[in-house]
PDB file of C-alpha atoms in Angstrom:
ATOM      1  CA  MET A   1     144.294 -32.835   8.922  1.00 83.00           C
ATOM      2  CA  LYS A   2     143.409 -29.944   6.647  1.00 89.00           C
ATOM      3  CA  LYS A   3     145.956 -27.114   6.649  1.00 92.00           C
ATOM      4  CA  VAL A   4     145.022 -23.449   6.444  1.00 95.00           C
ATOM      5  CA  GLY A   5     147.086 -20.323   5.859  1.00 95.00           C
ATOM      6  CA  VAL A   6     147.704 -17.650   8.473  1.00 94.00           C
ATOM      7  CA  ASN A   7     148.459 -14.069   7.490  1.00 96.00           C
ATOM      8  CA  ILE A   8     149.978 -11.494   9.796  1.00 95.00           C
ATOM      9  CA  MET A   9     151.289  -8.000   9.238  1.00 97.00           C
ATOM     10  CA  TYR A  10     154.924  -7.480  10.265  1.00 97.00           C
ATOM     11  CA  ASP A  11     157.558  -4.818   9.665  1.00 98.00           C
ATOM     12  CA  ASP A  12     159.254  -5.419   6.305  1.00 98.00           C
ATOM     13  CA  GLU A  13     162.784  -4.531   7.443  1.00 98.00           C
ATOM     14  CA  LYS A  14     162.553  -6.745  10.522  1.00 98.00           C
ATOM     15  CA  LEU A  15     161.252  -9.658   8.454  1.00 98.00           C
ATOM     16  CA  ASN A  16     164.070  -9.258   5.933  1.00 98.00           C
ATOM     17  CA  ALA A  17     166.597  -9.220   8.794  1.00 98.00           C
ATOM     18  CA  ILE A  18     165.096 -12.377  10.278  1.00 98.00           C
ATOM     19  CA  ARG A  19     165.291 -14.177   6.957  1.00 98.00           C
ATOM     20  CA  LEU A  20     168.848 -12.968   6.325  1.00 98.00           C
ATOM     21  CA  TYR A  21     170.204 -14.176   9.656  1.00 98.00           C
ATOM     22  CA  MET A  22     168.226 -17.400   9.579  1.00 98.00           C
ATOM     23  CA  SER A  23     169.605 -18.230   6.140  1.00 98.00           C
ATOM     24  CA  GLN A  24     173.141 -17.773   7.511  1.00 98.00           C
ATOM     25  CA  ARG A  25     172.329 -20.548   9.991  1.00 98.00           C
ATOM     26  CA  ASP A  26     170.671 -22.709   7.317  1.00 98.00           C
ATOM     27  CA  LEU A  27     167.278 -22.311   8.990  1.00 98.00           C
ATOM     28  CA  ASP A  28     163.962 -22.143   7.158  1.00 97.00           C
ATOM     29  CA  PHE A  29     161.673 -19.291   8.207  1.00 97.00           C
ATOM     30  CA  LYS A  30     158.489 -21.269   7.531  1.00 96.00           C
ATOM     31  CA  VAL A  31     159.665 -24.289   9.516  1.00 97.00           C
ATOM     32  CA  GLU A  32     160.667 -22.133  12.488  1.00 98.00           C
ATOM     33  CA  LEU A  33     157.370 -20.242  12.345  1.00 97.00           C
ATOM     34  CA  GLU A  34     155.439 -23.530  12.350  1.00 97.00           C
ATOM     35  CA  LYS A  35     157.428 -24.628  15.415  1.00 98.00           C
ATOM     36  CA  SER A  36     156.461 -21.389  17.146  1.00 98.00           C
ATOM     37  CA  VAL A  37     152.772 -21.899  16.349  1.00 97.00           C
ATOM     38  CA  ASP A  38     153.014 -25.503  17.587  1.00 97.00           C
ATOM     39  CA  ALA A  39     154.491 -24.177  20.848  1.00 98.00           C
ATOM     40  CA  LEU A  40     151.538 -21.770  21.207  1.00 98.00           C
ATOM     41  CA  TYR A  41     149.152 -24.661  20.568  1.00 98.00           C
ATOM     42  CA  ALA A  42     150.828 -26.790  23.234  1.00 98.00           C
ATOM     43  CA  LYS A  43     150.870 -23.895  25.691  1.00 98.00           C
ATOM     44  CA  TYR A  44     147.274 -22.723  25.375  1.00 98.00           C
ATOM     45  CA  VAL A  45     145.169 -25.690  24.226  1.00 98.00           C
ATOM     46  CA  PRO A  46     144.326 -28.035  27.106  1.00 98.00           C
ATOM     47  CA  ALA A  47     145.918 -31.490  26.938  1.00 97.00           C
ATOM     48  CA  ASN A  48     142.575 -33.315  26.750  1.00 97.00           C
ATOM     49  CA  VAL A  49     141.562 -31.223  23.723  1.00 97.00           C
ATOM     50  CA  ARG A  50     144.909 -31.904  22.012  1.00 97.00           C
ATOM     51  CA  GLU A  51     144.452 -35.629  22.660  1.00 96.00           C
ATOM     52  CA  PHE A  52     140.945 -35.522  21.202  1.00 96.00           C
ATOM     53  CA  ILE A  53     142.167 -33.724  18.080  1.00 94.00           C
ATOM     54  CA  ASP A  54     145.031 -36.223  17.694  1.00 93.00           C
ATOM     55  CA  MET A  55     142.579 -39.106  18.089  1.00 93.00           C
ATOM     56  CA  LYS A  56     140.250 -37.638  15.445  1.00 91.00           C
ATOM     57  CA  ASP A  57     143.175 -37.039  13.103  1.00 88.00           C
ATOM     58  CA  SER A  58     144.462 -40.607  13.443  1.00 88.00           C
ATOM     59  CA  GLN A  59     140.999 -41.985  12.629  1.00 86.00           C
ATOM     60  CA  VAL A  60     140.806 -39.895   9.471  1.00 73.00           C
ATOM     61  CA  LYS A  61     144.240 -41.067   8.307  1.00 69.00           C
ATOM     62  CA  THR A  62     143.481 -44.761   8.826  1.00 59.00           C
ATOM     63  CA  PRO A  63     142.045 -46.009   5.539  1.00 62.00           C
ATOM     64  CA  LYS A  64     139.095 -48.316   5.776  1.00 62.00           C
ATOM     65  CA  PRO A  65     139.618 -51.699   4.127  1.00 65.00           C
ATOM     66  CA  LYS A  66     137.868 -51.936   0.799  1.00 70.00           C
ATOM     67  CA  LYS A  67     135.272 -54.596   0.304  1.00 68.00           C
ATOM     68  CA  PRO A  68     136.111 -56.970  -2.535  1.00 67.00           C
ATOM     69  CA  LYS A  69     133.916 -56.544  -5.568  1.00 67.00           C
ATOM     70  CA  PRO A  70     131.651 -59.489  -6.278  1.00 65.00           C
ATOM     71  CA  GLN A  71     132.874 -61.512  -9.205  1.00 67.00           C
ATOM     72  CA  GLU A  72     130.767 -61.210 -12.293  1.00 60.00           C
ATOM     73  CA  GLU A  73     129.377 -64.463 -13.563  1.00 58.00           C
ATOM     74  CA  ASN A  74     130.627 -65.560 -16.911  1.00 60.00           C
ATOM     75  CA  THR A  75     127.463 -65.347 -18.964  1.00 60.00           C
ATOM     76  CA  GLU A  76     128.108 -66.065 -22.577  1.00 62.00           C
ATOM     77  CA  VAL A  77     125.223 -66.084 -24.945  1.00 62.00           C
ATOM     78  CA  VAL A  78     125.417 -69.011 -27.316  1.00 60.00           C
ATOM     79  CA  THR A  79     123.184 -68.943 -30.365  1.00 58.00           C
TER      80      THR A  79
END
């Protein structure tokens, strides 16, 4: 599934404090933020829509088998 960026405005001092205290617990801000967005997704998007999106995503990730190329005939020109 294609990923997109999300930008929000947040107080600089509060953000620095979050990062400081998270780093003391060996937590990654980005990972925790993604978990929070996933929780919002699970909370607000109906289950049938989530299932449909998951189904679409799994179809995109499944590579289609490649057809074998036809073998070229050995055509030597003898003169």
